[in-house]
């Protein structure tokens, strides 16, 4: 069961868009793709999720590849408060498996 | 809005002792998940419960056990504690599965000396 992989870290300038990639090449057809973010010593916080179609909410957008082997979380305008570790998660029935996480640094 | 409540927030134990962590899900959430997060690591899935029955199991050591009670709160029992059990333990709840959004608690930090 291959791990869901993400870049270790990324940097962005404030007010610029950020694209956070995730590789989930062995995802099953029924697993959803969730994204959560985590601040130090806090519980993960929901960002967005989807199955096949691209999704938008007030926090972010999620672009899912047609073959579902990868996805990209898009923060349209990064702020300093967006600095966190972002996790891509394969969400199956009663089992959500975290990816390796990307630490996002936002530069003022 | 009510959140997921975990207790205790901090716990210090000696090796070979026993520890119990508690999780109170959001009202009307019937599914609970437990995760272990070591220093600098990503959260590892331990176990989940739906309607008081174990629904799936991850990398949970045999020394650990858990259950969900009739009021839907859950407890994670850890025995014969080892230094490597020192971690943040998160509980999350959701209304049911089908890839619903999880709401996580603030975590319980266990330190084993």
PDB file of N, CA and C in Angstrom, chain A:
ATOM      1  N   UNK A   1       0.852  -1.183   0.000  1.00  0.00           N
ATOM      2  CA  UNK A   1       0.000   0.000   0.000  1.00  0.00           C
ATOM      3  C   UNK A   1       0.886   1.231   0.000  1.00  0.00           C
ATOM      4  N   UNK A   2       1.120   1.800  -1.183  1.00  0.00           N
ATOM      5  CA  UNK A   2       2.074   2.888  -1.319  1.00  0.00           C
ATOM      6  C   UNK A   2       1.617   4.115  -0.554  1.00  0.00           C
ATOM      7  N   UNK A   3       2.587   4.817   0.003  1.00  0.00           N
ATOM      8  CA  UNK A   3       2.314   6.018   0.777  1.00  0.00           C
ATOM      9  C   UNK A   3       1.897   7.136  -0.165  1.00  0.00           C
ATOM     10  N   UNK A   4       1.034   7.986   0.315  1.00  0.00           N
ATOM     11  CA  UNK A   4       0.688   9.206  -0.404  1.00  0.00           C
ATOM     12  C   UNK A   4       1.815  10.199  -0.180  1.00  0.00           C
ATOM     13  N   UNK A   5       2.416  10.679  -1.245  1.00  0.00           N
ATOM     14  CA  UNK A   5       3.616  11.499  -1.098  1.00  0.00           C
ATOM     15  C   UNK A   5       3.385  12.953  -1.470  1.00  0.00           C
ATOM     16  N   UNK A   6       4.068  13.803  -0.728  1.00  0.00           N
ATOM     17  CA  UNK A   6       3.987  15.247  -0.930  1.00  0.00           C
ATOM     18  C   UNK A   6       5.386  15.833  -0.763  1.00  0.00           C
ATOM     19  N   UNK A   7       5.638  17.018  -1.372  1.00  0.00           N
ATOM     20  CA  UNK A   7       6.945  17.666  -1.139  1.00  0.00           C
ATOM     21  C   UNK A   7       7.093  17.979   0.340  1.00  0.00           C
ATOM     22  N   UNK A   8       8.314  17.885   0.843  1.00  0.00           N
ATOM     23  CA  UNK A   8       8.562  18.165   2.254  1.00  0.00           C
ATOM     24  C   UNK A   8       8.172  19.581   2.637  1.00  0.00           C
ATOM     25  N   UNK A   9       8.556  20.523   1.792  1.00  0.00           N
ATOM     26  CA  UNK A   9       8.311  21.921   2.127  1.00  0.00           C
ATOM     27  C   UNK A   9       8.157  22.759   0.870  1.00  0.00           C
ATOM     28  N   UNK A  10       7.449  23.864   1.020  1.00  0.00           N
ATOM     29  CA  UNK A  10       7.287  24.833  -0.067  1.00  0.00           C
ATOM     30  C   UNK A  10       7.242  26.224   0.546  1.00  0.00           C
ATOM     31  N   UNK A  11       7.601  27.203  -0.286  1.00  0.00           N
ATOM     32  CA  UNK A  11       7.549  28.592   0.149  1.00  0.00           C
ATOM     33  C   UNK A  11       6.687  29.395  -0.802  1.00  0.00           C
ATOM     34  N   UNK A  12       6.047  30.399  -0.265  1.00  0.00           N
ATOM     35  CA  UNK A  12       5.250  31.278  -1.106  1.00  0.00           C
ATOM     36  C   UNK A  12       5.349  32.688  -0.568  1.00  0.00           C
ATOM     37  N   UNK A  13       5.226  33.657  -1.454  1.00  0.00           N
ATOM     38  CA  UNK A  13       5.123  35.041  -1.008  1.00  0.00           C
ATOM     39  C   UNK A  13       3.676  35.329  -0.649  1.00  0.00           C
ATOM     40  N   UNK A  14       3.512  36.219   0.313  1.00  0.00           N
ATOM     41  CA  UNK A  14       2.173  36.605   0.731  1.00  0.00           C
ATOM     42  C   UNK A  14       1.399  37.178  -0.449  1.00  0.00           C
ATOM     43  N   UNK A  15       0.098  36.914  -0.489  1.00  0.00           N
ATOM     44  CA  UNK A  15      -0.805  37.407  -1.528  1.00  0.00           C
ATOM     45  C   UNK A  15      -0.625  36.712  -2.871  1.00  0.00           C
ATOM     46  N   UNK A  16       0.264  35.738  -2.963  1.00  0.00           N
ATOM     47  CA  UNK A  16       0.423  35.006  -4.223  1.00  0.00           C
ATOM     48  C   UNK A  16      -0.248  33.633  -4.133  1.00  0.00           C
ATOM     49  N   UNK A  17      -0.607  33.050  -5.280  1.00  0.00           N
ATOM     50  CA  UNK A  17      -1.216  31.715  -5.236  1.00  0.00           C
ATOM     51  C   UNK A  17      -0.181  30.645  -4.908  1.00  0.00           C
ATOM     52  N   UNK A  18      -0.664  29.569  -4.285  1.00  0.00           N
ATOM     53  CA  UNK A  18       0.198  28.433  -3.934  1.00  0.00           C
ATOM     54  C   UNK A  18      -0.444  27.159  -4.456  1.00  0.00           C
ATOM     55  N   UNK A  19       0.368  26.338  -5.082  1.00  0.00           N
ATOM     56  CA  UNK A  19      -0.110  25.051  -5.582  1.00  0.00           C
ATOM     57  C   UNK A  19       0.632  23.951  -4.842  1.00  0.00           C
ATOM     58  N   UNK A  20      -0.086  23.178  -4.055  1.00  0.00           N
ATOM     59  CA  UNK A  20       0.515  22.102  -3.261  1.00  0.00           C
ATOM     60  C   UNK A  20       0.154  20.760  -3.904  1.00  0.00           C
ATOM     61  N   UNK A  21       1.157  20.040  -4.435  1.00  0.00           N
ATOM     62  CA  UNK A  21       0.854  18.784  -5.126  1.00  0.00           C
ATOM     63  C   UNK A  21       0.815  17.587  -4.189  1.00  0.00           C
ATOM     64  N   UNK A  22       0.130  16.544  -4.643  1.00  0.00           N
ATOM     65  CA  UNK A  22       0.049  15.294  -3.887  1.00  0.00           C
ATOM     66  C   UNK A  22      -0.010  14.135  -4.872  1.00  0.00           C
ATOM     67  N   UNK A  23       0.788  13.104  -4.584  1.00  0.00           N
ATOM     68  CA  UNK A  23       0.803  11.917  -5.435  1.00  0.00           C
ATOM     69  C   UNK A  23       0.144  10.772  -4.683  1.00  0.00           C
ATOM     70  N   UNK A  24      -0.938  10.259  -5.228  1.00  0.00           N
ATOM     71  CA  UNK A  24      -1.636   9.122  -4.599  1.00  0.00           C
ATOM     72  C   UNK A  24      -1.907   8.095  -5.695  1.00  0.00           C
ATOM     73  N   UNK A  25      -0.837   7.552  -6.243  1.00  0.00           N
ATOM     74  CA  UNK A  25      -0.943   6.719  -7.448  1.00  0.00           C
ATOM     75  C   UNK A  25      -1.692   5.414  -7.227  1.00  0.00           C
ATOM     76  N   UNK A  26      -1.793   4.953  -5.970  1.00  0.00           N
ATOM     77  CA  UNK A  26      -2.462   3.665  -5.729  1.00  0.00           C
ATOM     78  C   UNK A  26      -3.843   3.859  -5.105  1.00  0.00           C
ATOM     79  N   UNK A  27      -4.399   5.026  -5.239  1.00  0.00           N
ATOM     80  CA  UNK A  27      -5.702   5.303  -4.630  1.00  0.00           C
ATOM     81  C   UNK A  27      -6.767   4.393  -5.235  1.00  0.00           C
ATOM     82  N   UNK A  28      -7.677   3.916  -4.399  1.00  0.00           N
ATOM     83  CA  UNK A  28      -8.746   3.061  -4.913  1.00  0.00           C
ATOM     84  C   UNK A  28      -9.848   3.928  -5.500  1.00  0.00           C
ATOM     85  N   UNK A  29     -10.717   3.295  -6.300  1.00  0.00           N
ATOM     86  CA  UNK A  29     -11.744   4.045  -6.995  1.00  0.00           C
ATOM     87  C   UNK A  29     -12.760   4.710  -6.085  1.00  0.00           C
ATOM     88  N   UNK A  30     -12.881   4.218  -4.851  1.00  0.00           N
ATOM     89  CA  UNK A  30     -13.890   4.757  -3.949  1.00  0.00           C
ATOM     90  C   UNK A  30     -13.304   5.675  -2.881  1.00  0.00           C
ATOM     91  N   UNK A  31     -11.984   5.791  -2.823  1.00  0.00           N
ATOM     92  CA  UNK A  31     -11.369   6.680  -1.837  1.00  0.00           C
ATOM     93  C   UNK A  31     -11.547   8.143  -2.244  1.00  0.00           C
ATOM     94  N   UNK A  32     -11.947   8.956  -1.277  1.00  0.00           N
ATOM     95  CA  UNK A  32     -11.964  10.397  -1.494  1.00  0.00           C
ATOM     96  C   UNK A  32     -10.565  10.965  -1.218  1.00  0.00           C
ATOM     97  N   UNK A  33     -10.338  12.153  -1.726  1.00  0.00           N
ATOM     98  CA  UNK A  33      -9.099  12.876  -1.448  1.00  0.00           C
ATOM     99  C   UNK A  33      -9.460  14.053  -0.545  1.00  0.00           C
ATOM    100  N   UNK A  34      -8.900  14.055   0.633  1.00  0.00           N
ATOM    101  CA  UNK A  34      -9.115  15.138   1.594  1.00  0.00           C
ATOM    102  C   UNK A  34      -7.811  15.896   1.782  1.00  0.00           C
ATOM    103  N   UNK A  35      -7.940  17.154   2.123  1.00  0.00           N
ATOM    104  CA  UNK A  35      -6.796  17.966   2.542  1.00  0.00           C
ATOM    105  C   UNK A  35      -7.101  18.591   3.901  1.00  0.00           C
ATOM    106  N   UNK A  36      -6.128  18.466   4.792  1.00  0.00           N
ATOM    107  CA  UNK A  36      -6.207  19.089   6.107  1.00  0.00           C
ATOM    108  C   UNK A  36      -4.910  19.855   6.332  1.00  0.00           C
ATOM    109  N   UNK A  37      -4.962  20.819   7.244  1.00  0.00           N
ATOM    110  CA  UNK A  37      -3.726  21.501   7.596  1.00  0.00           C
ATOM    111  C   UNK A  37      -3.585  21.496   9.105  1.00  0.00           C
ATOM    112  N   UNK A  38      -2.332  21.582   9.544  1.00  0.00           N
ATOM    113  CA  UNK A  38      -2.049  21.463  10.971  1.00  0.00           C
ATOM    114  C   UNK A  38      -1.035  22.502  11.418  1.00  0.00           C
ATOM    115  N   UNK A  39      -1.404  23.229  12.445  1.00  0.00           N
ATOM    116  CA  UNK A  39      -0.471  24.149  13.103  1.00  0.00           C
ATOM    117  C   UNK A  39       0.232  23.398  14.219  1.00  0.00           C
ATOM    118  N   UNK A  40       1.393  23.867  14.672  1.00  0.00           N
ATOM    119  CA  UNK A  40       2.142  23.158  15.713  1.00  0.00           C
ATOM    120  C   UNK A  40       1.302  22.882  16.956  1.00  0.00           C
ATOM    121  N   UNK A  41       1.357  21.640  17.405  1.00  0.00           N
ATOM    122  CA  UNK A  41       0.668  21.194  18.622  1.00  0.00           C
ATOM    123  C   UNK A  41      -0.840  21.381  18.573  1.00  0.00           C
ATOM    124  N   UNK A  42      -1.406  21.429  17.385  1.00  0.00           N
ATOM    125  CA  UNK A  42      -2.867  21.503  17.244  1.00  0.00           C
ATOM    126  C   UNK A  42      -3.358  20.336  16.413  1.00  0.00           C
ATOM    127  N   UNK A  43      -4.637  20.049  16.518  1.00  0.00           N
ATOM    128  CA  UNK A  43      -5.222  19.008  15.690  1.00  0.00           C
ATOM    129  C   UNK A  43      -5.367  19.472  14.262  1.00  0.00           C
ATOM    130  N   UNK A  44      -5.317  18.543  13.308  1.00  0.00           N
ATOM    131  CA  UNK A  44      -5.515  18.916  11.909  1.00  0.00           C
ATOM    132  C   UNK A  44      -6.879  19.573  11.698  1.00  0.00           C
ATOM    133  N   UNK A  45      -6.902  20.497  10.739  1.00  0.00           N
ATOM    134  CA  UNK A  45      -8.112  21.259  10.420  1.00  0.00           C
ATOM    135  C   UNK A  45      -8.489  20.989   8.968  1.00  0.00           C
ATOM    136  N   UNK A  46      -9.749  20.720   8.730  1.00  0.00           N
ATOM    137  CA  UNK A  46     -10.241  20.419   7.381  1.00  0.00           C
ATOM    138  C   UNK A  46     -10.052  21.607   6.444  1.00  0.00           C
ATOM    139  N   UNK A  47      -9.656  21.294   5.197  1.00  0.00           N
ATOM    140  CA  UNK A  47      -9.547  22.342   4.175  1.00  0.00           C
ATOM    141  C   UNK A  47     -10.552  22.105   3.047  1.00  0.00           C
ATOM    142  N   UNK A  48     -10.476  20.926   2.431  1.00  0.00           N
ATOM    143  CA  UNK A  48     -11.322  20.659   1.263  1.00  0.00           C
ATOM    144  C   UNK A  48     -11.267  19.171   0.944  1.00  0.00           C
ATOM    145  N   UNK A  49     -12.251  18.650   0.217  1.00  0.00           N
ATOM    146  CA  UNK A  49     -12.162  17.266  -0.242  1.00  0.00           C
ATOM    147  C   UNK A  49     -12.937  17.081  -1.537  1.00  0.00           C
ATOM    148  N   UNK A  50     -12.614  15.983  -2.231  1.00  0.00           N
ATOM    149  CA  UNK A  50     -13.293  15.681  -3.485  1.00  0.00           C
ATOM    150  C   UNK A  50     -13.086  14.231  -3.882  1.00  0.00           C
ATOM    151  N   UNK A  51     -13.816  13.805  -4.914  1.00  0.00           N
ATOM    152  CA  UNK A  51     -13.698  12.424  -5.399  1.00  0.00           C
ATOM    153  C   UNK A  51     -13.107  12.395  -6.808  1.00  0.00           C
ATOM    154  N   UNK A  52     -13.775  13.056  -7.734  1.00  0.00           N
ATOM    155  CA  UNK A  52     -13.278  13.058  -9.111  1.00  0.00           C
ATOM    156  C   UNK A  52     -13.228  14.458  -9.704  1.00  0.00           C
ATOM    157  N   UNK A  53     -14.228  15.252  -9.381  1.00  0.00           N
ATOM    158  CA  UNK A  53     -14.312  16.584  -9.983  1.00  0.00           C
ATOM    159  C   UNK A  53     -13.537  17.603  -9.157  1.00  0.00           C
ATOM    160  N   UNK A  54     -13.126  18.652  -9.813  1.00  0.00           N
ATOM    161  CA  UNK A  54     -12.483  19.746  -9.096  1.00  0.00           C
ATOM    162  C   UNK A  54     -13.493  20.400  -8.149  1.00  0.00           C
ATOM    163  N   UNK A  55     -12.990  20.911  -7.047  1.00  0.00           N
ATOM    164  CA  UNK A  55     -13.847  21.452  -5.990  1.00  0.00           C
ATOM    165  C   UNK A  55     -13.339  22.825  -5.577  1.00  0.00           C
ATOM    166  N   UNK A  56     -14.272  23.686  -5.226  1.00  0.00           N
ATOM    167  CA  UNK A  56     -13.909  25.006  -4.706  1.00  0.00           C
ATOM    168  C   UNK A  56     -14.673  25.254  -3.417  1.00  0.00           C
ATOM    169  N   UNK A  57     -14.012  25.864  -2.453  1.00  0.00           N
ATOM    170  CA  UNK A  57     -14.721  26.397  -1.292  1.00  0.00           C
ATOM    171  C   UNK A  57     -14.074  27.713  -0.910  1.00  0.00           C
ATOM    172  N   UNK A  58     -14.510  28.280   0.215  1.00  0.00           N
ATOM    173  CA  UNK A  58     -14.022  29.613   0.550  1.00  0.00           C
ATOM    174  C   UNK A  58     -12.542  29.612   0.923  1.00  0.00           C
ATOM    175  N   UNK A  59     -12.025  28.436   1.287  1.00  0.00           N
ATOM    176  CA  UNK A  59     -10.627  28.376   1.711  1.00  0.00           C
ATOM    177  C   UNK A  59      -9.683  28.113   0.544  1.00  0.00           C
ATOM    178  N   UNK A  60     -10.121  27.243  -0.381  1.00  0.00           N
ATOM    179  CA  UNK A  60      -9.173  26.753  -1.384  1.00  0.00           C
ATOM    180  C   UNK A  60      -9.900  26.111  -2.551  1.00  0.00           C
ATOM    181  N   UNK A  61      -9.101  25.654  -3.512  1.00  0.00           N
ATOM    182  CA  UNK A  61      -9.603  24.838  -4.613  1.00  0.00           C
ATOM    183  C   UNK A  61      -8.831  23.537  -4.640  1.00  0.00           C
ATOM    184  N   UNK A  62      -9.474  22.490  -5.125  1.00  0.00           N
ATOM    185  CA  UNK A  62      -8.839  21.186  -5.259  1.00  0.00           C
ATOM    186  C   UNK A  62      -8.964  20.750  -6.707  1.00  0.00           C
ATOM    187  N   UNK A  63      -7.819  20.518  -7.321  1.00  0.00           N
ATOM    188  CA  UNK A  63      -7.789  20.029  -8.693  1.00  0.00           C
ATOM    189  C   UNK A  63      -7.368  18.567  -8.665  1.00  0.00           C
ATOM    190  N   UNK A  64      -8.201  17.691  -9.207  1.00  0.00           N
ATOM    191  CA  UNK A  64      -7.934  16.256  -9.197  1.00  0.00           C
ATOM    192  C   UNK A  64      -7.644  15.811 -10.617  1.00  0.00           C
ATOM    193  N   UNK A  65      -6.530  15.109 -10.792  1.00  0.00           N
ATOM    194  CA  UNK A  65      -6.159  14.619 -12.122  1.00  0.00           C
ATOM    195  C   UNK A  65      -7.215  13.652 -12.638  1.00  0.00           C
ATOM    196  N   UNK A  66      -7.337  13.586 -13.946  1.00  0.00           N
ATOM    197  CA  UNK A  66      -8.361  12.736 -14.547  1.00  0.00           C
ATOM    198  C   UNK A  66      -8.196  11.268 -14.148  1.00  0.00           C
ATOM    199  N   UNK A  67      -6.953  10.807 -14.013  1.00  0.00           N
ATOM    200  CA  UNK A  67      -6.699   9.415 -13.605  1.00  0.00           C
ATOM    201  C   UNK A  67      -6.699   9.247 -12.090  1.00  0.00           C
ATOM    202  N   UNK A  68      -6.925  10.330 -11.362  1.00  0.00           N
ATOM    203  CA  UNK A  68      -6.991  10.359  -9.897  1.00  0.00           C
ATOM    204  C   UNK A  68      -5.700   9.956  -9.210  1.00  0.00           C
ATOM    205  N   UNK A  69      -4.609   9.896  -9.921  1.00  0.00           N
ATOM    206  CA  UNK A  69      -3.351   9.496  -9.290  1.00  0.00           C
ATOM    207  C   UNK A  69      -2.644  10.673  -8.633  1.00  0.00           C
ATOM    208  N   UNK A  70      -3.142  11.847  -8.836  1.00  0.00           N
ATOM    209  CA  UNK A  70      -2.545  13.017  -8.196  1.00  0.00           C
ATOM    210  C   UNK A  70      -3.607  14.094  -8.025  1.00  0.00           C
ATOM    211  N   UNK A  71      -3.303  15.025  -7.133  1.00  0.00           N
ATOM    212  CA  UNK A  71      -4.195  16.168  -6.938  1.00  0.00           C
ATOM    213  C   UNK A  71      -3.364  17.362  -6.510  1.00  0.00           C
ATOM    214  N   UNK A  72      -3.965  18.532  -6.604  1.00  0.00           N
ATOM    215  CA  UNK A  72      -3.279  19.765  -6.232  1.00  0.00           C
ATOM    216  C   UNK A  72      -4.219  20.631  -5.425  1.00  0.00           C
ATOM    217  N   UNK A  73      -3.748  21.045  -4.270  1.00  0.00           N
ATOM    218  CA  UNK A  73      -4.476  22.009  -3.459  1.00  0.00           C
ATOM    219  C   UNK A  73      -4.013  23.396  -3.858  1.00  0.00           C
ATOM    220  N   UNK A  74      -4.965  24.269  -4.126  1.00  0.00           N
ATOM    221  CA  UNK A  74      -4.633  25.623  -4.564  1.00  0.00           C
ATOM    222  C   UNK A  74      -5.153  26.625  -3.546  1.00  0.00           C
ATOM    223  N   UNK A  75      -4.219  27.368  -2.961  1.00  0.00           N
ATOM    224  CA  UNK A  75      -4.582  28.516  -2.119  1.00  0.00           C
ATOM    225  C   UNK A  75      -4.445  29.736  -3.008  1.00  0.00           C
ATOM    226  N   UNK A  76      -5.528  30.462  -3.203  1.00  0.00           N
ATOM    227  CA  UNK A  76      -5.523  31.495  -4.244  1.00  0.00           C
ATOM    228  C   UNK A  76      -4.669  32.700  -3.879  1.00  0.00           C
ATOM    229  N   UNK A  77      -4.686  33.061  -2.607  1.00  0.00           N
ATOM    230  CA  UNK A  77      -3.853  34.183  -2.150  1.00  0.00           C
ATOM    231  C   UNK A  77      -3.340  33.843  -0.762  1.00  0.00           C
ATOM    232  N   UNK A  78      -2.114  33.402  -0.694  1.00  0.00           N
ATOM    233  CA  UNK A  78      -1.565  32.961   0.586  1.00  0.00           C
ATOM    234  C   UNK A  78      -1.430  34.124   1.556  1.00  0.00           C
ATOM    235  N   UNK A  79      -1.799  33.881   2.804  1.00  0.00           N
ATOM    236  CA  UNK A  79      -1.587  34.857   3.869  1.00  0.00           C
ATOM    237  C   UNK A  79      -0.667  34.228   4.909  1.00  0.00           C
ATOM    238  N   UNK A  80      -0.170  35.055   5.813  1.00  0.00           N
ATOM    239  CA  UNK A  80       0.732  34.541   6.845  1.00  0.00           C
ATOM    240  C   UNK A  80       0.035  33.470   7.686  1.00  0.00           C
ATOM    241  N   UNK A  81      -1.298  33.588   7.833  1.00  0.00           N
ATOM    242  CA  UNK A  81      -2.037  32.615   8.628  1.00  0.00           C
ATOM    243  C   UNK A  81      -2.171  31.266   7.928  1.00  0.00           C
ATOM    244  N   UNK A  82      -1.800  31.199   6.656  1.00  0.00           N
ATOM    245  CA  UNK A  82      -1.841  29.920   5.932  1.00  0.00           C
ATOM    246  C   UNK A  82      -0.600  29.075   6.158  1.00  0.00           C
ATOM    247  N   UNK A  83       0.377  29.612   6.854  1.00  0.00           N
ATOM    248  CA  UNK A  83       1.596  28.843   7.139  1.00  0.00           C
ATOM    249  C   UNK A  83       1.247  27.678   8.060  1.00  0.00           C
ATOM    250  N   UNK A  84       1.481  26.458   7.588  1.00  0.00           N
ATOM    251  CA  UNK A  84       1.078  25.251   8.324  1.00  0.00           C
ATOM    252  C   UNK A  84       1.655  24.048   7.590  1.00  0.00           C
ATOM    253  N   UNK A  85       1.430  22.860   8.145  1.00  0.00           N
ATOM    254  CA  UNK A  85       1.731  21.622   7.409  1.00  0.00           C
ATOM    255  C   UNK A  85       0.428  21.168   6.763  1.00  0.00           C
ATOM    256  N   UNK A  86       0.471  20.959   5.461  1.00  0.00           N
ATOM    257  CA  UNK A  86      -0.712  20.556   4.706  1.00  0.00           C
ATOM    258  C   UNK A  86      -0.621  19.070   4.388  1.00  0.00           C
ATOM    259  N   UNK A  87      -1.681  18.349   4.761  1.00  0.00           N
ATOM    260  CA  UNK A  87      -1.710  16.906   4.533  1.00  0.00           C
ATOM    261  C   UNK A  87      -2.758  16.549   3.486  1.00  0.00           C
ATOM    262  N   UNK A  88      -2.342  15.725   2.573  1.00  0.00           N
ATOM    263  CA  UNK A  88      -3.229  15.112   1.589  1.00  0.00           C
ATOM    264  C   UNK A  88      -3.605  13.746   2.170  1.00  0.00           C
ATOM    265  N   UNK A  89      -4.860  13.385   2.132  1.00  0.00           N
ATOM    266  CA  UNK A  89      -5.328  12.188   2.823  1.00  0.00           C
ATOM    267  C   UNK A  89      -6.183  11.343   1.886  1.00  0.00           C
ATOM    268  N   UNK A  90      -5.910  10.046   1.899  1.00  0.00           N
ATOM    269  CA  UNK A  90      -6.788   9.108   1.203  1.00  0.00           C
ATOM    270  C   UNK A  90      -7.867   8.689   2.190  1.00  0.00           C
ATOM    271  N   UNK A  91      -9.101   9.025   1.874  1.00  0.00           N
ATOM    272  CA  UNK A  91     -10.203   8.770   2.797  1.00  0.00           C
ATOM    273  C   UNK A  91     -11.033   7.606   2.288  1.00  0.00           C
ATOM    274  N   UNK A  92     -10.861   6.462   2.964  1.00  0.00           N
ATOM    275  CA  UNK A  92     -11.676   5.305   2.661  1.00  0.00           C
ATOM    276  C   UNK A  92     -12.736   5.129   3.729  1.00  0.00           C
ATOM    277  N   UNK A  93     -13.473   4.053   3.652  1.00  0.00           N
ATOM    278  CA  UNK A  93     -14.519   3.802   4.642  1.00  0.00           C
ATOM    279  C   UNK A  93     -13.876   3.550   5.995  1.00  0.00           C
ATOM    280  N   UNK A  94     -14.103   4.423   6.939  1.00  0.00           N
ATOM    281  CA  UNK A  94     -13.615   4.311   8.315  1.00  0.00           C
ATOM    282  C   UNK A  94     -12.088   4.316   8.442  1.00  0.00           C
ATOM    283  N   UNK A  95     -11.385   4.778   7.419  1.00  0.00           N
ATOM    284  CA  UNK A  95      -9.917   4.775   7.478  1.00  0.00           C
ATOM    285  C   UNK A  95      -9.393   5.924   6.625  1.00  0.00           C
ATOM    286  N   UNK A  96      -8.804   6.921   7.275  1.00  0.00           N
ATOM    287  CA  UNK A  96      -8.243   8.073   6.583  1.00  0.00           C
ATOM    288  C   UNK A  96      -6.735   8.010   6.773  1.00  0.00           C
ATOM    289  N   UNK A  97      -5.992   7.896   5.678  1.00  0.00           N
ATOM    290  CA  UNK A  97      -4.544   7.718   5.752  1.00  0.00           C
ATOM    291  C   UNK A  97      -3.860   9.005   5.321  1.00  0.00           C
ATOM    292  N   UNK A  98      -3.055   9.537   6.231  1.00  0.00           N
ATOM    293  CA  UNK A  98      -2.367  10.799   5.964  1.00  0.00           C
ATOM    294  C   UNK A  98      -1.187  10.603   5.018  1.00  0.00           C
ATOM    295  N   UNK A  99      -0.963  11.583   4.172  1.00  0.00           N
ATOM    296  CA  UNK A  99       0.241  11.626   3.356  1.00  0.00           C
ATOM    297  C   UNK A  99       1.405  12.139   4.175  1.00  0.00           C
ATOM    298  N   UNK A 100       2.510  12.381   3.487  1.00  0.00           N
ATOM    299  CA  UNK A 100       3.746  12.760   4.179  1.00  0.00           C
ATOM    300  C   UNK A 100       3.769  14.220   4.605  1.00  0.00           C
ATOM    301  N   UNK A 101       2.871  15.036   4.075  1.00  0.00           N
ATOM    302  CA  UNK A 101       2.743  16.426   4.506  1.00  0.00           C
ATOM    303  C   UNK A 101       3.726  17.372   3.865  1.00  0.00           C
ATOM    304  N   UNK A 102       3.256  18.586   3.584  1.00  0.00           N
ATOM    305  CA  UNK A 102       4.103  19.675   3.063  1.00  0.00           C
ATOM    306  C   UNK A 102       4.046  20.846   4.046  1.00  0.00           C
ATOM    307  N   UNK A 103       5.225  21.256   4.490  1.00  0.00           N
ATOM    308  CA  UNK A 103       5.286  22.430   5.365  1.00  0.00           C
ATOM    309  C   UNK A 103       5.319  23.662   4.478  1.00  0.00           C
ATOM    310  N   UNK A 104       4.280  24.485   4.571  1.00  0.00           N
ATOM    311  CA  UNK A 104       4.198  25.704   3.766  1.00  0.00           C
ATOM    312  C   UNK A 104       4.685  26.896   4.579  1.00  0.00           C
ATOM    313  N   UNK A 105       5.648  27.580   4.006  1.00  0.00           N
ATOM    314  CA  UNK A 105       6.156  28.811   4.616  1.00  0.00           C
ATOM    315  C   UNK A 105       5.688  29.977   3.761  1.00  0.00           C
ATOM    316  N   UNK A 106       5.094  30.978   4.393  1.00  0.00           N
ATOM    317  CA  UNK A 106       4.613  32.153   3.672  1.00  0.00           C
ATOM    318  C   UNK A 106       5.478  33.337   4.049  1.00  0.00           C
ATOM    319  N   UNK A 107       6.045  33.959   3.053  1.00  0.00           N
ATOM    320  CA  UNK A 107       6.978  35.069   3.265  1.00  0.00           C
ATOM    321  C   UNK A 107       6.248  36.400   3.127  1.00  0.00           C
ATOM    322  N   UNK A 108       6.459  37.265   4.118  1.00  0.00           N
ATOM    323  CA  UNK A 108       5.811  38.591   4.098  1.00  0.00           C
ATOM    324  C   UNK A 108       6.449  39.499   3.057  1.00  0.00           C
TER     325      UNK A 108
END
